[in-house]
PDB file of C-alpha atoms in Angstrom:
ATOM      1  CA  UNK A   1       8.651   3.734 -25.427  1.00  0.00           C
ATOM      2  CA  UNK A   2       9.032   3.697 -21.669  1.00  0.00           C
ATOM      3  CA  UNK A   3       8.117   6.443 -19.758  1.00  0.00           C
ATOM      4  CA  UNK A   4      10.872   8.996 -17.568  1.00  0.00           C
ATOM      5  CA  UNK A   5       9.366   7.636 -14.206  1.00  0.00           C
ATOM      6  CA  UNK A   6       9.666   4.190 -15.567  1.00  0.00           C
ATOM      7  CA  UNK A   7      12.864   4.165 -16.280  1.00  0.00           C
ATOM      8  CA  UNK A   8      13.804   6.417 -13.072  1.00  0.00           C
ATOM      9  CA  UNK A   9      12.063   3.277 -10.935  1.00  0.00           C
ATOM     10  CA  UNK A  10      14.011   0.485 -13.266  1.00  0.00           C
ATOM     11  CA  UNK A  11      17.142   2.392 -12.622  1.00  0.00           C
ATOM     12  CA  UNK A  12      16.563   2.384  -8.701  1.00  0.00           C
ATOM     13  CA  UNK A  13      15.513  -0.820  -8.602  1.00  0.00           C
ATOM     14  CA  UNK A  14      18.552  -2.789  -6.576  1.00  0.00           C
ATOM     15  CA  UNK A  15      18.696   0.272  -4.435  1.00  0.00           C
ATOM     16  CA  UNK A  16      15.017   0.747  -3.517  1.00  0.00           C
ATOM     17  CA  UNK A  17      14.761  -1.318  -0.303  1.00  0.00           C
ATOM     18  CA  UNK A  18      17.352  -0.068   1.164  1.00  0.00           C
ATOM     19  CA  UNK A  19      17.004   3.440   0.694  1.00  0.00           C
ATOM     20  CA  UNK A  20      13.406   3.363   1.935  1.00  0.00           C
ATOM     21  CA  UNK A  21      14.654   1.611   5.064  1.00  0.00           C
ATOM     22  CA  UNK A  22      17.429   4.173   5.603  1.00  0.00           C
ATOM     23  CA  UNK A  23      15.485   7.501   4.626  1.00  0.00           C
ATOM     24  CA  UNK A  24      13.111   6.674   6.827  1.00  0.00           C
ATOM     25  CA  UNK A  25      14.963   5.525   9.891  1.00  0.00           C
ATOM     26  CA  UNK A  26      13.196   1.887   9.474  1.00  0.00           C
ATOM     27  CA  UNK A  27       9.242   3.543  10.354  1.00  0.00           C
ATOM     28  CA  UNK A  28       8.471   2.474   6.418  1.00  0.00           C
ATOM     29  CA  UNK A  29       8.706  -1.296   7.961  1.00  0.00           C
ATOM     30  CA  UNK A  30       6.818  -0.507  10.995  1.00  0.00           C
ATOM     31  CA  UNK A  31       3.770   1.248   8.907  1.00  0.00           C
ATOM     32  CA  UNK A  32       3.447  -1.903   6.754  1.00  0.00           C
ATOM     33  CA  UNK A  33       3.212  -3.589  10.026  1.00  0.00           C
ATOM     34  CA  UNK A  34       0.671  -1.705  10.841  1.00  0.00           C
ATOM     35  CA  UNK A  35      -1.498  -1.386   7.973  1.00  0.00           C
ATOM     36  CA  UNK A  36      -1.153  -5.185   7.770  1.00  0.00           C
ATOM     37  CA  UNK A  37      -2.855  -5.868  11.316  1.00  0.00           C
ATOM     38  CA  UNK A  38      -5.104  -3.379  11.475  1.00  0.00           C
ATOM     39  CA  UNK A  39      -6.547  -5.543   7.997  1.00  0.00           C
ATOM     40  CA  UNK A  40      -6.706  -8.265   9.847  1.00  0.00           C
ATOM     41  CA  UNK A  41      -9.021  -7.113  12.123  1.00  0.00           C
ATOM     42  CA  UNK A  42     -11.047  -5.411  10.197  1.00  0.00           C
ATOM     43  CA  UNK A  43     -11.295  -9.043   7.772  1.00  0.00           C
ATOM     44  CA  UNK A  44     -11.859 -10.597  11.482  1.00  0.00           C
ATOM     45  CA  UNK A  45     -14.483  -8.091  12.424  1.00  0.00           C
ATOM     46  CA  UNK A  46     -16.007  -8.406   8.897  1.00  0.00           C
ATOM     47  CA  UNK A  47     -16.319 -12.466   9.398  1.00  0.00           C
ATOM     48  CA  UNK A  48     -17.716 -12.163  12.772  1.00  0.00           C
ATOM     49  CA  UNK A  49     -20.247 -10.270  11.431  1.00  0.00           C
ATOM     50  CA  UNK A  50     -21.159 -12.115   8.553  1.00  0.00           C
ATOM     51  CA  UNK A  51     -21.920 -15.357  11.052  1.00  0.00           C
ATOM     52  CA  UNK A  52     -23.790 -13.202  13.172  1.00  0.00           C
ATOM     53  CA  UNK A  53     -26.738 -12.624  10.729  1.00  0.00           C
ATOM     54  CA  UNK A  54     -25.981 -16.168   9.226  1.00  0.00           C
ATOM     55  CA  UNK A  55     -23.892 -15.654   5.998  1.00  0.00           C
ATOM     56  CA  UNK A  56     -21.251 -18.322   5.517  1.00  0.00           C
ATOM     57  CA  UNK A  57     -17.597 -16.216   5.338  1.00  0.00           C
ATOM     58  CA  UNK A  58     -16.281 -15.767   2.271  1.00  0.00           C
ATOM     59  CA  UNK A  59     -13.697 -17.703   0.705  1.00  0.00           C
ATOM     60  CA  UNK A  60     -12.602 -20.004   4.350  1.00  0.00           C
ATOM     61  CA  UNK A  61     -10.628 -17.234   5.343  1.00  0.00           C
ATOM     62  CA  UNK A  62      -8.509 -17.661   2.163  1.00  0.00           C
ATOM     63  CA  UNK A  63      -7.380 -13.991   1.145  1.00  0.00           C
ATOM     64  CA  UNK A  64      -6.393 -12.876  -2.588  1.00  0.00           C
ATOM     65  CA  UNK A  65      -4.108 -10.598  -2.257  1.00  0.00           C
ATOM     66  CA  UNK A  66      -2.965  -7.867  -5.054  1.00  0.00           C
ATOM     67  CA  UNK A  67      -0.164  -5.344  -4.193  1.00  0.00           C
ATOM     68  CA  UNK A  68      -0.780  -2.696  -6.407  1.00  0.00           C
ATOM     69  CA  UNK A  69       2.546  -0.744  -7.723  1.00  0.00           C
ATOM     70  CA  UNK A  70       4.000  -3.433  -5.663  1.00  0.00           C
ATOM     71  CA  UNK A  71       7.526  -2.527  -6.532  1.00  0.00           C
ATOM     72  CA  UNK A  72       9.468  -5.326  -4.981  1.00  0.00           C
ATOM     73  CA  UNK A  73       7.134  -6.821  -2.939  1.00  0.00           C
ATOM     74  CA  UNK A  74       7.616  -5.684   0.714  1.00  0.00           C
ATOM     75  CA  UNK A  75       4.253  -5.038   1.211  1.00  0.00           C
ATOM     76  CA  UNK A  76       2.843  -8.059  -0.146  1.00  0.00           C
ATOM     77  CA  UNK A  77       5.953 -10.074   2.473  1.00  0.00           C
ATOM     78  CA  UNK A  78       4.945  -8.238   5.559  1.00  0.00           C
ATOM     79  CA  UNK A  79       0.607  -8.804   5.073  1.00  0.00           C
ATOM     80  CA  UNK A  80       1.477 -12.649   4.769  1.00  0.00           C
ATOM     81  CA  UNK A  81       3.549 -12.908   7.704  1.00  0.00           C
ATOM     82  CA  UNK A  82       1.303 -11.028   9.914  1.00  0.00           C
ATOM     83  CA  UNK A  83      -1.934 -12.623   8.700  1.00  0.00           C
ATOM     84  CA  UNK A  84      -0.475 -16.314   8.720  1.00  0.00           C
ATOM     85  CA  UNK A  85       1.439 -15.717  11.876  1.00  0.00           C
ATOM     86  CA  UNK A  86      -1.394 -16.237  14.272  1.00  0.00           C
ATOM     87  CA  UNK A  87      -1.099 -12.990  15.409  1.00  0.00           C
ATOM     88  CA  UNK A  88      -3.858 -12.644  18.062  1.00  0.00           C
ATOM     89  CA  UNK A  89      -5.268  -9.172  16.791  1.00  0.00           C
ATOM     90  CA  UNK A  90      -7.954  -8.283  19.883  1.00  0.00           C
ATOM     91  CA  UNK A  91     -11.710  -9.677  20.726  1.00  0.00           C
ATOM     92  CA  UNK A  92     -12.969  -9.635  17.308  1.00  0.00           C
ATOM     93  CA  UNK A  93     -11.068 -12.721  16.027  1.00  0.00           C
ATOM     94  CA  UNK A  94     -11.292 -14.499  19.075  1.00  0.00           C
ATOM     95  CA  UNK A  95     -15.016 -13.672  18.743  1.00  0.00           C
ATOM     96  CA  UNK A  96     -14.999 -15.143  14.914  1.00  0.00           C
ATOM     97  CA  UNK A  97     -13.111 -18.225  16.096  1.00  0.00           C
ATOM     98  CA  UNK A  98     -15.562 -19.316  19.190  1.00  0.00           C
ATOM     99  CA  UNK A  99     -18.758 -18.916  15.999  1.00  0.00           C
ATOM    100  CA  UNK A 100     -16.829 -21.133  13.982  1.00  0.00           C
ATOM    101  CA  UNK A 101     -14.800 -19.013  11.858  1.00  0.00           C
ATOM    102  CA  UNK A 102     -11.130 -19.964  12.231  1.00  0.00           C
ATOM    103  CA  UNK A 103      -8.882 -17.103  13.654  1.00  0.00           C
ATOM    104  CA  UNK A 104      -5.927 -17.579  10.990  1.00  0.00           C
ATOM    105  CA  UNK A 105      -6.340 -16.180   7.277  1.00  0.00           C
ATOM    106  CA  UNK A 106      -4.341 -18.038   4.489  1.00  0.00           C
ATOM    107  CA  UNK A 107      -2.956 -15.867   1.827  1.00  0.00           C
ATOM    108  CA  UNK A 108      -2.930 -17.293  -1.787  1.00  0.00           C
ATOM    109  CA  UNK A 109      -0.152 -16.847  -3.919  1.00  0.00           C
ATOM    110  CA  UNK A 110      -0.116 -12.946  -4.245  1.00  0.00           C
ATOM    111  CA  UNK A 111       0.450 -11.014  -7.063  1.00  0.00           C
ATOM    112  CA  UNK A 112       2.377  -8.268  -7.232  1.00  0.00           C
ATOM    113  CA  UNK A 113       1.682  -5.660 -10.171  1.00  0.00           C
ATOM    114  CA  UNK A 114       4.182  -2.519 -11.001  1.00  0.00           C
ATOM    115  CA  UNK A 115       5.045  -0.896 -14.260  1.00  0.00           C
ATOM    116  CA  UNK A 116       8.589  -1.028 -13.411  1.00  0.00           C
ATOM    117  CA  UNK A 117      10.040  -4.426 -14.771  1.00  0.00           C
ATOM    118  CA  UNK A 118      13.592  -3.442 -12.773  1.00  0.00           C
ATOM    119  CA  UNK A 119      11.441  -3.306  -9.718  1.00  0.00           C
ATOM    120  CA  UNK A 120       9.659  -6.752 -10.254  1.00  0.00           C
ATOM    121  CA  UNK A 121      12.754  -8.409 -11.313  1.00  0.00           C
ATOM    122  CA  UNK A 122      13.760  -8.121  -7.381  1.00  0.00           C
ATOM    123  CA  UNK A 123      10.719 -10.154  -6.185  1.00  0.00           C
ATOM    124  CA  UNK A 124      12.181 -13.813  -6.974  1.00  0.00           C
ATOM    125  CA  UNK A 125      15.586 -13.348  -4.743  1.00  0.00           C
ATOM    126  CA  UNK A 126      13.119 -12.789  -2.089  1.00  0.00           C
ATOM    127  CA  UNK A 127      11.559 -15.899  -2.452  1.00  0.00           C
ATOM    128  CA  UNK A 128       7.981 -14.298  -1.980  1.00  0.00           C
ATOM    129  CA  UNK A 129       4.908 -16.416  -2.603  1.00  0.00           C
ATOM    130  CA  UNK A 130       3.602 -14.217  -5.345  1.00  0.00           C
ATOM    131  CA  UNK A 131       3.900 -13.585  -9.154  1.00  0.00           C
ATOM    132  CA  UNK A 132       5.054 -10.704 -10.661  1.00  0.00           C
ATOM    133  CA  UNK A 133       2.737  -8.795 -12.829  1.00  0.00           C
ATOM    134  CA  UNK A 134       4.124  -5.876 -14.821  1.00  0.00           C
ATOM    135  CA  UNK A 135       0.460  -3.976 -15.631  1.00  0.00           C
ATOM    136  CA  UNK A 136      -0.834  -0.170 -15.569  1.00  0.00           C
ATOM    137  CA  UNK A 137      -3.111   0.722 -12.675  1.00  0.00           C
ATOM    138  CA  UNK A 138      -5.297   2.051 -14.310  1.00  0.00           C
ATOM    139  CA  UNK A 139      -6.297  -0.602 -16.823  1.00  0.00           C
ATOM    140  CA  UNK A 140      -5.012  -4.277 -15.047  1.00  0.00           C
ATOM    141  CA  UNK A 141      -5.467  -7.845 -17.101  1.00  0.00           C
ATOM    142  CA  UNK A 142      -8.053  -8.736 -14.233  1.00  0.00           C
ATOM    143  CA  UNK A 143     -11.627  -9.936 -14.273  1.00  0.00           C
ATOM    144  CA  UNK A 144     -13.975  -8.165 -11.668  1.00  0.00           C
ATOM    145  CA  UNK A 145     -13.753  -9.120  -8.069  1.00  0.00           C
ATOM    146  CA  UNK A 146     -10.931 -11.162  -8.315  1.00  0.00           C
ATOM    147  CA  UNK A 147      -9.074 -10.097  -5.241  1.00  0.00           C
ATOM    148  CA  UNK A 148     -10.217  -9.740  -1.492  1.00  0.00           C
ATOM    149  CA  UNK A 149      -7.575  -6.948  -0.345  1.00  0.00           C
ATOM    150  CA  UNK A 150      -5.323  -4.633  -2.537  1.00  0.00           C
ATOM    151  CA  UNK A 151      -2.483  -2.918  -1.024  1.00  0.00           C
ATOM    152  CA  UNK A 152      -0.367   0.269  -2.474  1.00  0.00           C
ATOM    153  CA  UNK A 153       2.023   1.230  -0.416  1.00  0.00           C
ATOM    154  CA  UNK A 154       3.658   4.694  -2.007  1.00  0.00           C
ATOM    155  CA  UNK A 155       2.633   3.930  -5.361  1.00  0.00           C
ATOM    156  CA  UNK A 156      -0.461   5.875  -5.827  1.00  0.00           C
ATOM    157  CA  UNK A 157       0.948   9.304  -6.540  1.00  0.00           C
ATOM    158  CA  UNK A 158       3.008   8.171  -9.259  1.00  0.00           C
ATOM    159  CA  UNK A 159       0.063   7.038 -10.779  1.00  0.00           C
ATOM    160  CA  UNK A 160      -0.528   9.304 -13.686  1.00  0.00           C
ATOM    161  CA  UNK A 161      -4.726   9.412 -12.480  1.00  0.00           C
ATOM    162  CA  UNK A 162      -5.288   8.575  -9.280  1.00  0.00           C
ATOM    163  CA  UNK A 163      -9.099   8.544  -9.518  1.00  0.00           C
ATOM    164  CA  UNK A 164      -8.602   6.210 -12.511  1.00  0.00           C
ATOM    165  CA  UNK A 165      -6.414   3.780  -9.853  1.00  0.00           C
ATOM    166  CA  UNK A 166      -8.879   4.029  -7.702  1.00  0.00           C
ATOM    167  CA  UNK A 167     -11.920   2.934  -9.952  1.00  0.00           C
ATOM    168  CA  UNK A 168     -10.027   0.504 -11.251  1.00  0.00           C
ATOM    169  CA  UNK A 169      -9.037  -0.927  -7.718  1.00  0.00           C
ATOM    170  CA  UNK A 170     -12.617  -0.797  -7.000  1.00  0.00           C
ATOM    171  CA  UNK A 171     -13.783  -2.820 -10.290  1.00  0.00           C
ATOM    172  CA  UNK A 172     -10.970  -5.896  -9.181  1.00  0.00           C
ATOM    173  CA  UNK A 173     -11.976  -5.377  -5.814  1.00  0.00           C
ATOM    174  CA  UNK A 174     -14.350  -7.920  -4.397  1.00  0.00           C
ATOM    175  CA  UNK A 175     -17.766  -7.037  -2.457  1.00  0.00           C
ATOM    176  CA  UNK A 176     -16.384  -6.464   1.117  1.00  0.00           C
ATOM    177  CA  UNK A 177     -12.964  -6.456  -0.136  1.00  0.00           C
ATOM    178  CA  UNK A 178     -10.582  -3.616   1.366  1.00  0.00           C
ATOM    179  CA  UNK A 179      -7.683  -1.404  -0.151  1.00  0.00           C
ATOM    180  CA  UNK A 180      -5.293   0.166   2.044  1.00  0.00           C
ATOM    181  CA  UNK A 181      -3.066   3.063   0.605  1.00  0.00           C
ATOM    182  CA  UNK A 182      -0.226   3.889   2.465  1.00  0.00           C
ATOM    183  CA  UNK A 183       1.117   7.070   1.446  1.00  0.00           C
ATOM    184  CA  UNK A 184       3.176  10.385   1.358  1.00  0.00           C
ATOM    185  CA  UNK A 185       0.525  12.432   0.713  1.00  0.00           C
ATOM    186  CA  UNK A 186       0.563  16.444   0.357  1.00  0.00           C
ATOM    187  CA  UNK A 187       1.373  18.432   3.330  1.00  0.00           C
ATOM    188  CA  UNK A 188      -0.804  20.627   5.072  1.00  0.00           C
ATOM    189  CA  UNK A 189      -0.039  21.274   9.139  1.00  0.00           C
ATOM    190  CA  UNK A 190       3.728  23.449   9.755  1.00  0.00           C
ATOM    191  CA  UNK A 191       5.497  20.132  10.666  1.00  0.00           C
ATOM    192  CA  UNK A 192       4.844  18.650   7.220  1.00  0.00           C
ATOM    193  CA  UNK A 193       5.346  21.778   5.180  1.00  0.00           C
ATOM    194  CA  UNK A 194       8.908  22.469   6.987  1.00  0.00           C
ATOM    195  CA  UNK A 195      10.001  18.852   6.546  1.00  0.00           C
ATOM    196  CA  UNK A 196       8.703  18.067   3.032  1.00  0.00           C
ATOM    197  CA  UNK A 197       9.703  21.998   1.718  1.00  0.00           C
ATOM    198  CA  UNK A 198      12.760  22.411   3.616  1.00  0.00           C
ATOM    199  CA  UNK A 199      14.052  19.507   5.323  1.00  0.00           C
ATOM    200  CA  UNK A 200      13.569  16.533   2.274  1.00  0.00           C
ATOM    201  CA  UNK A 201      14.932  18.621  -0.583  1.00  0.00           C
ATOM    202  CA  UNK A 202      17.873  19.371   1.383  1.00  0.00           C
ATOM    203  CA  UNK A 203      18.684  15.309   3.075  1.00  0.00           C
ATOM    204  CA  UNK A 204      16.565  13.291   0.994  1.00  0.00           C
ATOM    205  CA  UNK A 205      18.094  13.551  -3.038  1.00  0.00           C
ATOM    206  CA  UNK A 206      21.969  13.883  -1.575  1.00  0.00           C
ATOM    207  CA  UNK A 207      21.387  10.504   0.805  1.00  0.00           C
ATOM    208  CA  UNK A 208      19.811   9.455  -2.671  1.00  0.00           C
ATOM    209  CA  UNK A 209      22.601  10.225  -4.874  1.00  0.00           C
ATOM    210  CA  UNK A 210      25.194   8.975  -2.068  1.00  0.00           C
ATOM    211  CA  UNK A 211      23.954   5.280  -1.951  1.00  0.00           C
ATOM    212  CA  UNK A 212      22.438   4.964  -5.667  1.00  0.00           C
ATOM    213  CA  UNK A 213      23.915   7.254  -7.783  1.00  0.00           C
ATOM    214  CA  UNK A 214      20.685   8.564  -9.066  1.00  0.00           C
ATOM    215  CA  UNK A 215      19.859  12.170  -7.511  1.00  0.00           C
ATOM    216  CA  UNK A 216      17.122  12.996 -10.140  1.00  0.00           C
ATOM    217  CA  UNK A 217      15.350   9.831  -8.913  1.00  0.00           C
ATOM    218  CA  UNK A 218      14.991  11.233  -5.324  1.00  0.00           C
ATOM    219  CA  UNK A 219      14.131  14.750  -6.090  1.00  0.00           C
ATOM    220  CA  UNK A 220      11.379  13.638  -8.023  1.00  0.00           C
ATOM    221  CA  UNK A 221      10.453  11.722  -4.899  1.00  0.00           C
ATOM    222  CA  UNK A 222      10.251  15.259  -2.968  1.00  0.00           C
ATOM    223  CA  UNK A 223       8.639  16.860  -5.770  1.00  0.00           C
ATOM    224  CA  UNK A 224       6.016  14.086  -6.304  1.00  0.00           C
ATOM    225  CA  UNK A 225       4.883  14.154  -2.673  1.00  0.00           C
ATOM    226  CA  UNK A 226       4.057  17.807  -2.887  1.00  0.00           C
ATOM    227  CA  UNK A 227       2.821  17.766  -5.857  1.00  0.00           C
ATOM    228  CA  UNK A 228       0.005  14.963  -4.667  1.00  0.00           C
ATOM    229  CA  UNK A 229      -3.363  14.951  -2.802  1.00  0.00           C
ATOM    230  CA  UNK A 230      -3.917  15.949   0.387  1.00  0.00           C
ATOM    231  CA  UNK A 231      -5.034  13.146   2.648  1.00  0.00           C
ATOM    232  CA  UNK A 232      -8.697  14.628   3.145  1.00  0.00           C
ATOM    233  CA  UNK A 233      -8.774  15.326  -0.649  1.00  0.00           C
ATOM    234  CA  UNK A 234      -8.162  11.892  -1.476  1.00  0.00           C
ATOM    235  CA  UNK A 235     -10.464  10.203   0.855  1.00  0.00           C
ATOM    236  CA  UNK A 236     -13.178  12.322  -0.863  1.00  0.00           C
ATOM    237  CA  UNK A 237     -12.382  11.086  -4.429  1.00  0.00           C
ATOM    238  CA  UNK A 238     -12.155   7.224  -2.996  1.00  0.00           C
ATOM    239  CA  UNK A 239     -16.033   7.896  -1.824  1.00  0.00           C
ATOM    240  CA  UNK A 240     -16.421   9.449  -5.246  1.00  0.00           C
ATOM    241  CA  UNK A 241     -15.256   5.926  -6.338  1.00  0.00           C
ATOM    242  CA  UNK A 242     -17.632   4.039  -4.540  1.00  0.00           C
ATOM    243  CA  UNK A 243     -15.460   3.400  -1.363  1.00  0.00           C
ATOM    244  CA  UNK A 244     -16.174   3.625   2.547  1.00  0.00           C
ATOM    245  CA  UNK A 245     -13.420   5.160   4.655  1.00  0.00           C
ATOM    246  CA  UNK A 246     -12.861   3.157   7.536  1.00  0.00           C
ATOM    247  CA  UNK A 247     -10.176   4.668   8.702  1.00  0.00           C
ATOM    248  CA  UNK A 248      -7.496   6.998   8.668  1.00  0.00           C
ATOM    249  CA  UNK A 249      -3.974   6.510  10.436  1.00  0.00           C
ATOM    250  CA  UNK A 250      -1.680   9.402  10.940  1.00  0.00           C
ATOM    251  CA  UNK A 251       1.940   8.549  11.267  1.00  0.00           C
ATOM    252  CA  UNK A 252       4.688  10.353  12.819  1.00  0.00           C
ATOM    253  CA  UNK A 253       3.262  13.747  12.589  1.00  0.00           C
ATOM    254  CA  UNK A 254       1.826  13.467   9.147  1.00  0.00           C
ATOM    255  CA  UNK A 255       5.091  12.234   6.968  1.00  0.00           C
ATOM    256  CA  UNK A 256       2.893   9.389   6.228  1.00  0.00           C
ATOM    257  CA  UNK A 257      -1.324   7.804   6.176  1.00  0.00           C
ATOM    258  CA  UNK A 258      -2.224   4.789   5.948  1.00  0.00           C
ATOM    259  CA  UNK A 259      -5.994   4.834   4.860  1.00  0.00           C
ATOM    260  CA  UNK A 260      -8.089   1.958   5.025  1.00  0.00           C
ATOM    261  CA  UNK A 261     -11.283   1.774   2.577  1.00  0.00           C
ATOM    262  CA  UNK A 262     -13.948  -0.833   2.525  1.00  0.00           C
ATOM    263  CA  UNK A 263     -15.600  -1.725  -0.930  1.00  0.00           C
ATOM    264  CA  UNK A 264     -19.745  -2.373   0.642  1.00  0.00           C
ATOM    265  CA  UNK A 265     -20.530  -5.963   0.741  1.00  0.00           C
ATOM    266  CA  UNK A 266     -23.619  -5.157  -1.504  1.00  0.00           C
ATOM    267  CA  UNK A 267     -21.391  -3.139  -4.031  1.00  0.00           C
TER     268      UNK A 267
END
């Protein structure tokens, strides 16, 4: 039987992209953006230093990519066009490429893995590079180490067990492999309590109900953001986990993170 937040996602499927774009003002785009370079020069940073003490780099620079509650693939689109676009990400690549490591990445065919089949059935009009997966995140049809990054970009807190995502991303995860989260996660400073508590139930289910017809769907948004981890808390379960926190990236105020953790290379 499917779930209420299955079918809520199915339901919002044609919708989704859109909305995001809108209700955020377009910043959703420029996060993945973000997230999506700043891997790439942490993968850079991580090959330099592999040649330094005189590993070969893993995998030519070839990058298995899983977006985790992928929904309809944006993430997984924007991390291949930044890492095969040559972008020129700072003195760590062009470090990697004078010891012999080549400066571009090349993404393989990506998979993208939701439990909503509505929001994977809006993958192929995209004309991604990627197959659609639908799976649980807790328990995915993967072997171990089978991908070198996983992305999950807002999908984590409507996961029903975030620490079992997590230790489940870590199992598919390969040695030296990273997973960046990008998330809505609980507030905690005024500016997030007064725009997730008064500002987003007010703007964020009517804009909702005004372009998809599905007002539920975007109060649970509201209500599943507060409902969810604080940044710091999470961070300290993903160490729990077995991750490294590289970093942490505040944006605009706090209405987002993106958090970037490092499975060890000896792991």
């Amino acid at each position: 039987m499917k779930s209420p937040v299955r079918k809520m996602f199915d339901g919002i499927a044609s919708r989704y992209d859109f909305l995001n774009h809108f209700l955020s003002c377009y910043q959703d785009v420029l996060w993945r953006r973000y997230c999506s370079k700043r891997l790439k020069k942490m993968m850079a940073a991580g090959l330099l230093a592999e040649k330094s003490i005189g590993e070969t780099p893993r995998g030519s620079n070839k990058v298995r990519l899983l977006d985790l509650c992928g929904g309809t693939g944006d993430f997984a689109n924007t991390f291949r066009k930044i890492f095969e676009s040559g972008y020129k990400c700072g003195c760590a690549c062009k470090s990697a490429s004078q010891n012999g490591a080549s400066r571009d990445f090349v993404v393989d065919p990506a998979v993208i893995g939701d439990f909503s089949y509505g929001m994977l059935a809006e993958v192929k009009p995209k004309k991604i590079d990627a197959h659609a997966v639908q799976l649980d995140a807790m328990k995915m049809p993967f072997a171990e180490r089978q991908f070198d990054v996983i992305l999950n970009g807002f999908g984590m807190r409507n996961v029903p067990d975030a620490r079992g995502a997590l230790l489940e991303s870590y199992r598919v995860l390969d040695a030296g492999g990273y997973l960046c989260v990008l998330e809505f996660f609980s507030p905690r400073n005024l500016f997030n309590k007064f725009f997730y508590k008064v500002l987003a139930p007010l703007f964020i289910p009517v804009m909702g109900a005004f372009f998809s017809g599905k007002r539920d769907a975007y109060e649970y948004l509201v209500n599943s953001i507060i409902r969810f981890l604080p940044v710091d808390q999470f961070c300290k379960m993903a160490e729990e986990c077995g991750f490294e926190v590289k970093q942490v990236k505040m944006f605009d105020g706090g209405i987002s993170f993106g958090v970037f953790l490092h499975k060890p290379g000896n792991a």
